[in-house]
Amino acid sequence: MFHVSTLLPYTENDSQQLQRKRHIGNDIVAIVFQEENTPFAPDLIASNFLHSYVVVQPVEPCTPNTRYRVSITARKDVPFFGPTLPLPSIFEKGEDFREFLLTKLINAELACYRAERFAKLEERTRASLLSVLVEDLRQQTNEYLGLQESPETQKTNRFTDIVKKVLERSKNNPPKVSTAGGAGGGVSNNMFSSITQRSTTESQSLSDGTPKSTRSKASKESAEHCSGGSDNSSVNSNEFEVHPVAHNEDSDTGLESMSSAETLHKRYPLCVGTEEGMCSLHGDPSGIISQIETLKQEINKLKCEKYDLIRKNTAFQRDIRKLKEKDMRLQGDLHNSTKEISRLQSLMNDLGTAQVSAV
């Protein structure tokens, strides 16, 4: 596609002619037609995209012997592109010159793409597209396999992972209805036996200085407390938390200090006493699943907010980059203006000296 300056939108009484500059300044290669042999300085055109210029000057125009003189210029980081200009670089009017000029323009654009500025733009765009593709693929794979969504949300998903593991254990060990707890005994013996086993494991993980009789006594007391039938058949989880403190164990109940690789007795703080007197992790699975879904929704909401912040940050960085480029352009214009003023002053001084010498 070619942008012809004389055919672009023109606005009267507009010295800037932004409609024309907007199209020509965003091109990569520009072809300049000169009616006369006048000097052409590419630096006078302030553009970040124009990297190559093809200057065409007619020789003996409007005659049967019309020819064209061609000159090529490009920035330093633009590699060589063909076809090579003949010596002298004068072409006769005809189809051959048209074909040469069109080929030269296309090759110039392809060569400019390998310049430093366009290479960086291409690399950044390709990296952005690949990162988005990898992120989408990883997200869809995690959703399909039911894995964690990202390593950044690992701390947030720890509670969810603990709940899932406890549910899996409860499914692997199905509870049996207790018949020794009386009319109100609705808690299963299997759950009590699992808690008793955890208490035994806890007592075995203590220091060697604790007597065996004390450990066996603590295990028996835990078993008697858990298996005894009462009117409400409830388990007070706070009593289980006393055992680690009595044996100088860490009594931290924070969820952040827990890990799936730790011993089982450190999960007792999750069994907070409820109104029904039973551990909430062994309650209704549908309620736990709904809680997990709520946590997932909150995590997705936080991820969306994070992506919005990243998008805003990218927009701000883009604006800052544009302002920096504008500042550099203004500094370049100021430098060129200063050089032009110095040149004019030197010319005025030379003219004044010549007039004085003539007198």
XYZ file of C-alpha atoms in Angstrom:
359
model
C 0.000 0.000 0.000
C 1.279 3.451 -0.933
C 0.494 6.760 0.759
C 0.596 9.590 -1.785
C 1.013 12.889 0.050
C -0.913 14.940 -2.513
C -3.877 12.545 -2.315
C -4.091 12.419 1.492
C -6.668 14.510 3.405
C -5.873 18.205 3.329
C -7.173 20.805 5.772
C -7.084 24.462 4.820
C -5.574 26.990 7.237
C -3.739 24.169 9.033
C 0.010 24.636 9.050
C 0.648 21.254 10.666
C -1.481 19.074 8.355
C -1.697 16.296 10.932
C -3.854 14.116 8.675
C -0.974 13.827 6.219
C 1.751 13.513 8.840
C -0.166 10.761 10.598
C -0.017 8.547 7.498
C 3.405 9.402 6.109
C 5.141 9.468 9.511
C 4.011 5.919 10.271
C 5.411 4.497 7.037
C 8.705 2.596 6.900
C 9.944 3.533 3.415
C 9.326 6.878 1.710
C 9.856 7.746 -1.948
C 10.588 11.420 -2.620
C 10.121 13.011 -6.063
C 12.184 16.139 -6.718
C 11.474 18.412 -9.631
C 14.899 20.052 -9.346
C 18.297 19.141 -7.959
C 17.772 20.364 -4.397
C 19.491 19.005 -1.274
C 17.496 16.494 0.747
C 18.185 15.877 4.462
C 16.334 12.869 5.953
C 17.026 14.157 9.484
C 14.557 16.979 8.919
C 11.688 14.453 8.940
C 10.985 13.582 12.574
C 9.723 10.007 12.521
C 10.496 6.886 14.521
C 9.347 4.553 11.736
C 10.830 5.970 8.527
C 14.100 4.088 8.029
C 14.740 4.341 4.280
C 14.254 6.987 1.575
C 14.264 6.641 -2.205
C 14.850 9.978 -3.952
C 13.825 10.224 -7.623
C 14.672 13.261 -9.771
C 13.554 13.624 -13.392
C 16.123 14.477 -16.057
C 14.865 16.381 -19.131
C 11.223 16.017 -18.109
C 8.319 16.338 -20.534
C 10.527 15.318 -23.458
C 10.875 12.086 -25.431
C 14.272 11.604 -23.739
C 12.917 11.633 -20.171
C 15.125 9.864 -17.636
C 15.211 9.515 -13.856
C 18.107 9.797 -11.422
C 17.673 7.586 -8.315
C 19.342 7.923 -4.914
C 18.927 5.578 -1.929
C 19.552 6.350 1.728
C 18.809 4.403 4.905
C 19.680 4.348 8.588
C 22.883 2.731 9.785
C 21.253 -0.349 11.311
C 19.373 -1.228 8.095
C 21.178 -4.048 6.231
C 21.940 -3.936 2.523
C 19.037 -4.636 0.173
C 18.979 -5.115 -3.584
C 18.776 -4.695 -6.464
C 22.016 -2.729 -6.728
C 21.950 0.707 -8.309
C 23.800 0.966 -11.632
C 26.588 3.467 -12.191
C 25.485 6.093 -13.053
C 22.112 5.601 -11.353
C 20.018 6.960 -14.228
C 17.086 5.011 -15.692
C 15.124 5.570 -18.841
C 11.393 5.970 -18.577
C 9.652 2.649 -19.074
C 8.535 -0.654 -17.599
C 12.042 -1.655 -16.507
C 12.392 1.398 -14.289
C 8.954 0.775 -12.798
C 9.860 -2.833 -11.981
C 13.208 -1.820 -10.477
C 11.633 0.864 -8.291
C 8.873 -1.416 -7.003
C 11.345 -4.222 -6.203
C 13.657 -1.780 -4.446
C 10.815 -0.445 -2.270
C 9.651 -3.929 -1.230
C 13.191 -5.073 -0.399
C 13.801 -1.859 1.533
C 10.789 -2.509 3.745
C 11.856 -6.112 4.380
C 15.370 -4.952 5.269
C 14.050 -2.274 7.639
C 12.214 -4.952 9.618
C 15.635 -6.280 10.631
C 16.684 -2.931 12.068
C 17.131 -2.608 15.818
C 13.857 -0.799 16.540
C 11.635 -3.155 14.548
C 13.545 -6.221 15.772
C 12.835 -5.202 19.369
C 9.168 -4.620 18.578
C 8.915 -8.015 16.906
C 10.681 -9.750 19.801
C 8.475 -8.066 22.395
C 5.284 -8.857 20.493
C 6.306 -12.484 19.960
C 7.246 -12.896 23.635
C 3.929 -11.384 24.715
C 1.934 -13.662 22.416
C 3.860 -16.743 23.528
C 3.439 -15.889 27.216
C -0.307 -15.414 26.744
C -0.514 -18.710 24.839
C 1.427 -20.591 27.531
C -0.644 -19.029 30.311
C -3.929 -19.965 28.615
C -2.716 -23.512 27.965
C -1.500 -23.920 31.548
C -4.755 -22.522 32.937
C -6.939 -24.793 30.822
C -4.771 -27.817 31.668
C -5.008 -27.082 35.386
C -8.771 -26.653 35.135
C -9.080 -29.927 33.225
C -6.890 -31.872 35.667
C -8.172 -30.089 38.767
C -4.708 -28.919 39.817
C -3.672 -25.709 41.468
C -4.095 -22.717 39.205
C -0.750 -21.018 39.848
C 2.212 -21.203 42.257
C 1.411 -17.682 43.465
C -1.831 -18.876 45.032
C -0.181 -21.793 46.825
C -0.642 -20.243 50.268
C -4.264 -19.496 49.545
C -4.953 -23.057 48.396
C -3.315 -24.777 51.362
C -6.519 -24.856 53.377
C -8.383 -26.204 50.348
C -5.759 -28.938 49.880
C -5.993 -29.936 53.553
C -9.781 -30.187 53.321
C -9.510 -32.341 50.184
C -7.040 -34.707 51.847
C -9.230 -35.091 54.926
C -12.243 -35.807 52.697
C -10.243 -38.447 50.827
C -9.284 -40.115 54.095
C -12.893 -40.072 55.276
C -13.953 -41.695 51.983
C -11.251 -44.362 52.271
C -12.373 -45.148 55.857
C -16.217 -45.118 55.724
C -17.782 -44.511 59.164
C -19.753 -47.273 60.918
C -22.819 -46.535 63.037
C -22.089 -46.881 66.753
C -24.437 -49.125 68.788
C -22.839 -48.675 72.219
C -23.539 -44.993 72.655
C -27.181 -45.254 73.695
C -30.086 -43.547 72.017
C -28.209 -40.308 71.498
C -24.980 -41.888 70.240
C -24.846 -40.712 66.620
C -21.052 -40.481 66.297
C -19.242 -43.396 64.635
C -16.706 -45.558 66.446
C -14.495 -45.477 63.370
C -13.960 -41.746 63.683
C -13.107 -42.158 67.372
C -10.688 -44.968 66.572
C -8.948 -42.809 63.946
C -8.580 -40.000 66.462
C -7.234 -42.495 69.008
C -4.673 -43.683 66.464
C -3.612 -40.095 65.825
C -3.188 -39.566 69.584
C -1.041 -42.706 69.723
C 1.064 -41.438 66.811
C 1.412 -38.126 68.589
C 2.573 -39.764 71.797
C 5.090 -41.870 69.858
C 6.588 -38.771 68.194
C 7.531 -37.206 71.554
C 11.040 -37.078 72.950
C 12.735 -40.212 74.288
C 12.820 -38.735 77.789
C 9.082 -39.322 78.296
C 8.360 -42.614 80.135
C 6.492 -45.317 78.244
C 3.954 -45.635 81.036
C 3.057 -41.959 80.643
C 2.617 -42.348 76.882
C 0.490 -45.466 77.231
C -1.546 -43.786 79.939
C -2.168 -40.764 77.718
C -3.217 -43.069 74.881
C -5.604 -44.973 77.153
C -7.098 -41.745 78.490
C -7.608 -40.487 74.940
C -9.210 -43.764 73.893
C -11.483 -43.825 76.945
C -12.464 -40.220 76.390
C -13.200 -40.716 72.688
C -15.039 -44.059 72.969
C -17.140 -43.273 76.017
C -20.835 -42.889 75.209
C -22.503 -39.746 76.508
C -25.876 -38.112 76.134
C -24.769 -35.829 73.364
C -22.011 -38.154 71.981
C -19.781 -35.152 71.294
C -16.040 -34.824 70.949
C -14.443 -31.772 72.508
C -11.562 -30.975 70.201
C -10.071 -28.507 72.658
C -9.174 -31.411 74.971
C -7.104 -32.982 72.204
C -5.106 -29.790 71.898
C -3.979 -30.109 75.533
C -1.806 -33.189 74.863
C 0.848 -31.451 72.719
C 1.207 -28.672 75.308
C 1.619 -31.189 78.145
C 4.506 -32.833 76.299
C 6.247 -29.534 75.377
C 5.081 -29.652 71.726
C 4.347 -26.607 69.619
C 0.756 -25.535 70.203
C 0.511 -23.172 67.248
C -2.996 -23.342 65.777
C -2.434 -21.046 62.772
C -3.295 -22.462 59.381
C -0.240 -20.859 57.781
C 2.138 -22.977 59.899
C 0.545 -26.219 58.727
C 1.844 -28.342 55.881
C 0.639 -31.458 54.156
C 4.007 -33.109 54.875
C 3.725 -32.592 58.668
C 2.539 -35.194 61.181
C -1.134 -35.875 61.533
C -1.516 -34.547 65.068
C -0.893 -30.987 63.856
C -4.229 -31.064 62.072
C -6.189 -31.244 65.311
C -6.540 -27.449 65.535
C -8.804 -27.644 62.477
C -11.352 -29.645 64.495
C -12.895 -26.686 66.290
C -15.899 -27.508 68.444
C -19.239 -27.040 66.709
C -22.785 -26.814 67.907
C -23.367 -30.473 67.095
C -20.149 -31.404 68.900
C -18.534 -33.097 65.883
C -15.512 -32.067 63.845
C -16.588 -29.856 60.950
C -14.313 -31.721 58.541
C -16.344 -34.915 59.088
C -19.654 -33.140 58.569
C -21.773 -32.714 55.481
C -19.553 -33.043 52.364
C -21.839 -30.743 50.366
C -21.202 -27.895 52.807
C -17.459 -28.400 52.567
C -17.639 -28.521 48.780
C -19.624 -25.270 48.736
C -16.975 -23.690 50.960
C -14.274 -24.871 48.564
C -16.178 -23.386 45.617
C -16.478 -20.078 47.497
C -12.722 -20.050 48.088
C -12.107 -20.793 44.412
C -14.350 -17.881 43.405
C -12.443 -15.559 45.730
C -9.154 -16.755 44.259
C -10.421 -16.145 40.714
C -11.596 -12.683 41.760
C -8.159 -11.868 43.157
C -6.541 -13.121 39.947
C -8.825 -10.897 37.864
C -7.916 -7.908 40.031
C -4.258 -8.775 39.614
C -4.599 -8.939 35.819
C -6.381 -5.558 35.855
C -3.523 -4.042 37.833
C -0.986 -5.540 35.431
C -2.949 -4.150 32.477
C -3.065 -0.683 34.047
C 0.640 -0.855 34.831
C 1.379 -1.773 31.217
C -0.715 1.170 30.000
C 1.131 3.539 32.340
C 4.493 2.226 31.144
C 3.400 2.715 27.545
C 2.404 6.320 28.277
C 5.725 6.940 30.015
C 7.580 5.501 27.026
C 5.644 7.753 24.654
C 6.423 10.799 26.786
C 10.114 9.876 26.827
C 10.142 9.495 23.046
C 8.403 12.849 22.694
C 10.977 14.420 24.997
C 13.789 12.956 22.899
C 12.197 14.295 19.719
C 11.850 17.744 21.256
C 15.471 17.669 22.368
C 16.527 16.703 18.855
C 14.453 19.520 17.361
C 15.975 21.938 19.852
C 19.469 20.764 18.951
C 18.764 21.151 15.231
C 17.295 24.605 15.811
C 20.375 25.621 17.800
C 22.653 24.431 14.999
C 20.579 26.313 12.429
C 20.697 29.498 14.510
C 24.476 29.164 14.856
C 24.819 28.671 11.116
C 22.685 31.725 10.368
C 24.679 33.808 12.824
C 27.927 32.753 11.177
C 26.480 33.656 7.771
C 25.433 37.068 9.077
C 28.911 37.624 10.499
C 30.494 36.634 7.179
C 28.178 38.989 5.281
C 28.978 41.828 7.676
C 32.711 41.220 7.290
C 32.403 41.139 3.501
C 30.500 44.443 3.447
C 33.074 46.111 5.676
C 35.931 44.891 3.496
C 34.130 46.104 0.371
C 33.795 49.590 1.827
